Coordinates of C-alpha atoms in Angstrom, one line a residue:
M138 CA 17.0 50.7 57.3
A139 CA 14.1 51.9 55.2
F140 CA 16.4 53.6 52.8
V141 CA 18.7 50.6 52.6
A142 CA 15.7 48.4 51.8
K143 CA 14.5 50.9 49.2
G144 CA 18.0 50.9 47.7
R145 CA 18.0 47.1 47.5
I146 CA 14.6 47.2 45.8
L147 CA 15.9 49.7 43.2
A148 CA 19.0 47.8 42.6
A149 CA 17.0 44.6 42.1
A150 CA 14.7 46.4 39.7
A151 CA 17.6 47.8 37.8
T152 CA 19.2 44.3 37.6
A153 CA 15.8 42.9 36.4
L154 CA 15.8 45.5 33.6
L155 CA 19.3 44.7 32.6
V156 CA 18.5 41.0 32.5
T157 CA 15.3 41.7 30.4
A158 CA 17.3 43.9 28.1
G159 CA 20.0 41.3 27.8
A160 CA 17.5 38.6 27.0
A161 CA 15.9 40.7 24.4
Q162 CA 19.2 41.4 22.8
A163 CA 20.3 37.8 22.9
A164 CA 16.9 36.6 21.6
A165 CA 17.2 39.1 18.7
G166 CA 20.2 37.2 17.3
C167 CA 20.2 34.1 15.1
G168 CA 22.5 31.2 14.0
N169 CA 23.0 28.9 11.1
N170 CA 24.0 25.8 13.4
S171 CA 23.4 24.6 16.9
A172 CA 26.1 26.8 18.5
G173 CA 24.4 29.4 20.7
F174 CA 21.0 27.8 20.4
S175 CA 20.5 26.9 24.0
E176 CA 21.5 30.3 25.2
W177 CA 19.2 31.9 22.7
V178 CA 16.2 29.8 23.9
Q179 CA 16.9 30.7 27.5
A180 CA 16.9 34.4 26.6
Y181 CA 13.8 34.0 24.5
G182 CA 12.0 32.3 27.4
Q183 CA 12.9 35.2 29.7
Q184 CA 11.6 37.6 27.1
A185 CA 8.3 35.6 26.6
Q186 CA 7.7 35.5 30.3
A187 CA 8.2 39.4 30.5
R188 CA 5.5 39.6 27.7
G189 CA 3.1 37.6 29.7
I190 CA 3.6 34.0 28.5
G191 CA 2.7 31.6 31.4
P192 CA 5.0 29.3 33.3
R193 CA 3.8 26.1 31.5
A194 CA 4.9 27.4 28.1
V195 CA 8.1 28.9 29.4
S196 CA 9.0 25.7 31.2
A197 CA 8.3 23.8 27.9
L198 CA 10.9 25.9 26.2
G199 CA 13.5 24.6 28.6
N200 CA 13.1 21.1 27.0
V201 CA 13.6 22.0 23.3
R202 CA 16.5 20.8 21.3
Y203 CA 18.1 22.0 18.1
A204 CA 16.1 20.2 15.3
T205 CA 18.9 19.2 12.7
K206 CA 16.3 17.3 10.6
T207 CA 14.1 20.4 10.4
I208 CA 17.0 22.5 9.1
N209 CA 18.0 19.8 6.6
A210 CA 14.3 19.6 5.4
D211 CA 14.1 23.4 5.2
R212 CA 17.2 23.5 3.0
N213 CA 16.1 20.7 0.7
Q214 CA 12.5 21.3 -0.5
K215 CA 12.9 19.8 -4.0
S216 CA 9.4 18.8 -4.8
F217 CA 8.2 22.4 -5.2
K218 CA 10.6 22.7 -8.1
Y219 CA 9.0 19.8 -10.1
S220 CA 6.7 20.3 -13.1
L221 CA 3.1 20.0 -12.3
D222 CA 2.8 16.5 -13.8
K223 CA 5.9 15.4 -11.9
F224 CA 4.6 16.9 -8.7
M225 CA 1.2 15.2 -9.1
Q226 CA 3.0 11.9 -9.7
V227 CA 5.3 12.3 -6.6
R228 CA 2.4 13.3 -4.4
G229 CA 0.2 10.5 -5.6
G230 CA -2.5 12.6 -7.1
Q231 CA -4.6 9.8 -8.5
T232 CA -4.5 7.9 -5.3
I233 CA -5.7 11.0 -3.4
I234 CA -8.5 11.5 -5.9
S235 CA -9.7 7.9 -5.6
R236 CA -9.5 7.9 -1.7
G237 CA -10.8 11.4 -1.5
R238 CA -14.0 10.5 -3.3
A239 CA -14.5 7.6 -0.8
Q240 CA -13.9 10.0 2.1
K241 CA -16.4 12.4 0.6
A242 CA -19.1 9.7 0.5
K243 CA -18.2 8.3 3.9
N244 CA -18.3 11.8 5.6
A245 CA -21.1 13.3 3.5
A246 CA -22.9 15.0 6.4
L247 CA -19.7 16.6 7.8
F248 CA -18.7 18.1 4.3
A249 CA -22.3 19.2 3.7
S250 CA -22.2 21.1 7.1
L251 CA -18.9 22.6 6.4
E252 CA -20.0 23.9 3.0
K253 CA -23.1 25.4 4.6
R254 CA -21.1 27.0 7.4
Y255 CA -18.0 28.2 5.4
G256 CA -19.1 28.1 1.7
V257 CA -16.2 25.8 0.8
P258 CA -17.1 22.5 -1.0
A259 CA -15.6 19.1 -0.1
G260 CA -13.1 18.9 -3.0
P261 CA -10.4 21.4 -2.0
L262 CA -10.7 20.5 1.7
I263 CA -10.2 16.7 0.9
A264 CA -7.4 17.6 -1.6
I265 CA -5.5 19.5 1.2
W266 CA -6.3 16.8 3.7
G267 CA -5.0 14.1 1.4
M268 CA -1.9 16.0 0.3
E269 CA -0.9 17.1 3.7
T270 CA -1.1 14.0 5.7
G271 CA -2.7 11.1 3.6
F272 CA -6.0 11.8 5.4
G273 CA -4.5 11.8 8.8
S274 CA -2.3 8.7 8.3
F275 CA 1.0 10.6 8.9
M276 CA 1.2 13.9 10.7
G277 CA 4.9 14.0 11.3
N278 CA 7.5 12.7 13.8
Q279 CA 9.2 15.9 14.9
N280 CA 8.8 17.7 18.3
T281 CA 6.7 20.6 17.3
L282 CA 8.1 23.2 19.7
S283 CA 11.8 22.2 19.0
A284 CA 11.1 22.5 15.2
V285 CA 9.6 25.9 15.5
A286 CA 12.2 27.2 18.0
T287 CA 15.0 25.9 15.8
L288 CA 13.5 27.8 12.7
A289 CA 12.9 30.9 15.0
Y290 CA 16.7 30.8 15.8
D291 CA 17.8 30.1 12.2
C292 CA 19.0 33.1 10.2
R293 CA 16.9 32.2 7.1
R294 CA 13.4 33.3 8.2
P295 CA 13.7 34.3 11.9
E296 CA 10.9 36.9 12.2
Y297 CA 8.4 34.7 10.4
F298 CA 9.2 31.7 12.7
R299 CA 9.4 33.9 15.8
N300 CA 5.8 34.7 15.3
Q301 CA 5.1 31.0 15.0
L302 CA 7.0 30.4 18.2
D303 CA 5.1 33.0 20.1
A304 CA 1.8 31.4 18.7
A305 CA 3.0 27.9 19.7
L306 CA 3.7 29.2 23.3
Q307 CA 0.2 30.8 23.4
L308 CA -1.4 27.5 22.3
I309 CA 0.5 25.6 25.0
D310 CA -0.7 28.3 27.6
N311 CA -4.3 27.9 26.6
G312 CA -4.1 24.0 26.5
T313 CA -4.7 23.6 22.7
L314 CA -1.1 22.3 22.1
S315 CA 0.7 19.8 24.3
P316 CA 4.3 20.8 25.3
D317 CA 5.3 17.5 23.9
A318 CA 3.3 17.7 20.7
I319 CA 4.7 15.8 17.6
G320 CA 4.2 17.2 14.2
A321 CA 5.7 18.0 10.8
M322 CA 9.3 19.3 10.1
H323 CA 8.4 23.0 10.1
G324 CA 6.1 22.8 13.2
E325 CA 2.9 22.1 11.3
I326 CA 0.2 20.6 13.4
G327 CA -2.6 18.1 12.8
Q328 CA -4.4 16.4 10.0
T329 CA -4.2 19.4 7.7
Q330 CA -0.9 20.7 9.0
F331 CA -1.5 24.2 10.4
L332 CA 1.3 26.3 11.5
P333 CA 0.8 27.7 15.1
V334 CA -0.2 31.1 14.0
N335 CA -3.0 29.7 11.8
V336 CA -4.3 27.6 14.6
L337 CA -4.7 30.8 16.6
R338 CA -6.3 32.6 13.8
Y339 CA -8.5 30.1 12.1
G340 CA -8.7 27.1 14.4
A341 CA -12.3 26.0 14.6
D342 CA -14.3 23.5 16.7
G343 CA -15.9 21.3 14.0
D344 CA -17.2 18.5 16.2
G345 CA -18.9 20.8 18.9
N346 CA -17.0 19.6 21.9
G347 CA -15.9 23.0 23.0
R348 CA -12.2 22.7 22.1
I349 CA -9.9 22.5 19.1
D350 CA -8.0 19.3 18.4
M351 CA -6.2 19.4 15.0
V352 CA -4.7 15.9 15.6
R353 CA -7.5 13.6 16.8
S354 CA -10.5 15.4 15.3
R355 CA -11.0 15.3 11.6
A356 CA -14.0 17.6 12.0
D357 CA -11.9 20.2 13.8
A358 CA -9.0 20.0 11.2
L359 CA -11.4 20.3 8.2
A360 CA -13.5 23.1 9.8
S361 CA -10.3 25.0 10.5
T362 CA -9.2 24.5 6.9
A363 CA -12.5 25.8 5.6
N364 CA -12.3 28.7 8.0
F365 CA -8.7 29.4 6.7
L366 CA -9.9 29.5 3.1
R367 CA -12.9 31.7 4.0
G368 CA -10.5 33.9 5.9
H369 CA -8.4 34.2 2.7
G370 CA -11.4 35.4 0.6
W371 CA -13.3 32.3 -0.4
Q372 CA -16.6 33.2 -2.0
A373 CA -19.5 30.5 -1.7
G374 CA -20.4 29.2 -5.1
A375 CA -17.5 30.6 -7.0
G376 CA -15.0 28.5 -8.9
Y377 CA -11.6 27.6 -7.6
Q378 CA -9.6 26.8 -10.7
P379 CA -6.7 29.2 -11.8
G380 CA -8.2 32.4 -13.0
Q381 CA -11.4 31.9 -11.0
P382 CA -12.3 33.9 -7.9
N383 CA -11.4 31.3 -5.2
F384 CA -8.1 30.3 -6.5
A385 CA -6.6 33.2 -4.7
A386 CA -7.7 31.6 -1.4
I387 CA -6.0 28.4 -2.4
Q388 CA -2.8 30.5 -3.2
G389 CA -3.0 31.6 0.5
W390 CA -2.6 28.0 1.6
N391 CA 0.7 27.4 0.0
A392 CA 3.2 29.7 -1.9
A393 CA 4.3 27.0 -4.4
S394 CA 2.3 27.3 -7.7
V395 CA 2.5 23.5 -8.3
Y396 CA 0.9 22.9 -4.9
Q397 CA -1.9 25.4 -5.6
Q398 CA -2.6 23.9 -9.0
A399 CA -2.6 20.3 -7.5
I400 CA -5.2 21.4 -4.9
A401 CA -7.4 22.9 -7.6
I402 CA -7.1 19.8 -9.9
I403 CA -7.5 17.2 -7.2
G404 CA -10.4 19.1 -5.7
A405 CA -12.3 19.3 -9.0
Q406 CA -11.9 15.6 -9.6
I407 CA -13.3 14.9 -6.2
D408 CA -16.1 17.3 -6.7
G409 CA -16.9 15.7 -10.0
E410 CA -16.2 18.9 -12.0

């Protein structure tokens, strides 16, 4: 009996290894439409569980859906092809400057504390805040986990978004992200639209309540943004226009040159430079 029991244990272990290997192989694939997505997600969940992701996050994966709107948005990012003038017009640059100055005056103590802590002045932080979500007025309407899982499955940039998916699962595990979180088309989170990896790396508690809430806490969102810029080489007191030392940190925020230049221009106008 002992031998039979041992044999069953070994057989079960071998089966588990085969399932894990099968899950890893399935999760390594990709697709350009919804066909195969559900199977891929199931395999990815098994693989994530084997890597130590907790049951709450793995269970959340079971509720994701193929995000067609996310794929359509990913294929149709026209605004980054505009000239700088057109981009500023489409993004409402002058409105952001006007409202941004008011936000700076209204939250003077917060921005002073952020500059003291991170070395980043109000202007670029407010420019990012305004451009990303209209100062928190619209943070997206897509299920965050579905958006990230869809892009992780999609063949265009799977490795990049699989890192984001792993990060999202970790955030769900540690309670920072709700399994039902709603955000932007590519899985961006909160008032300044952080991707999950950046929440893990640069998320900061700006209001001192012991947790990071990128959605409801402007202080957390802005502190995290300042921490991101510092993490990308921001030097306190240095300029941030093209050709100046801190423009490289702004380039780390977004790969589109028109977006980078818009942040610098709007930020300078808000800072009175």
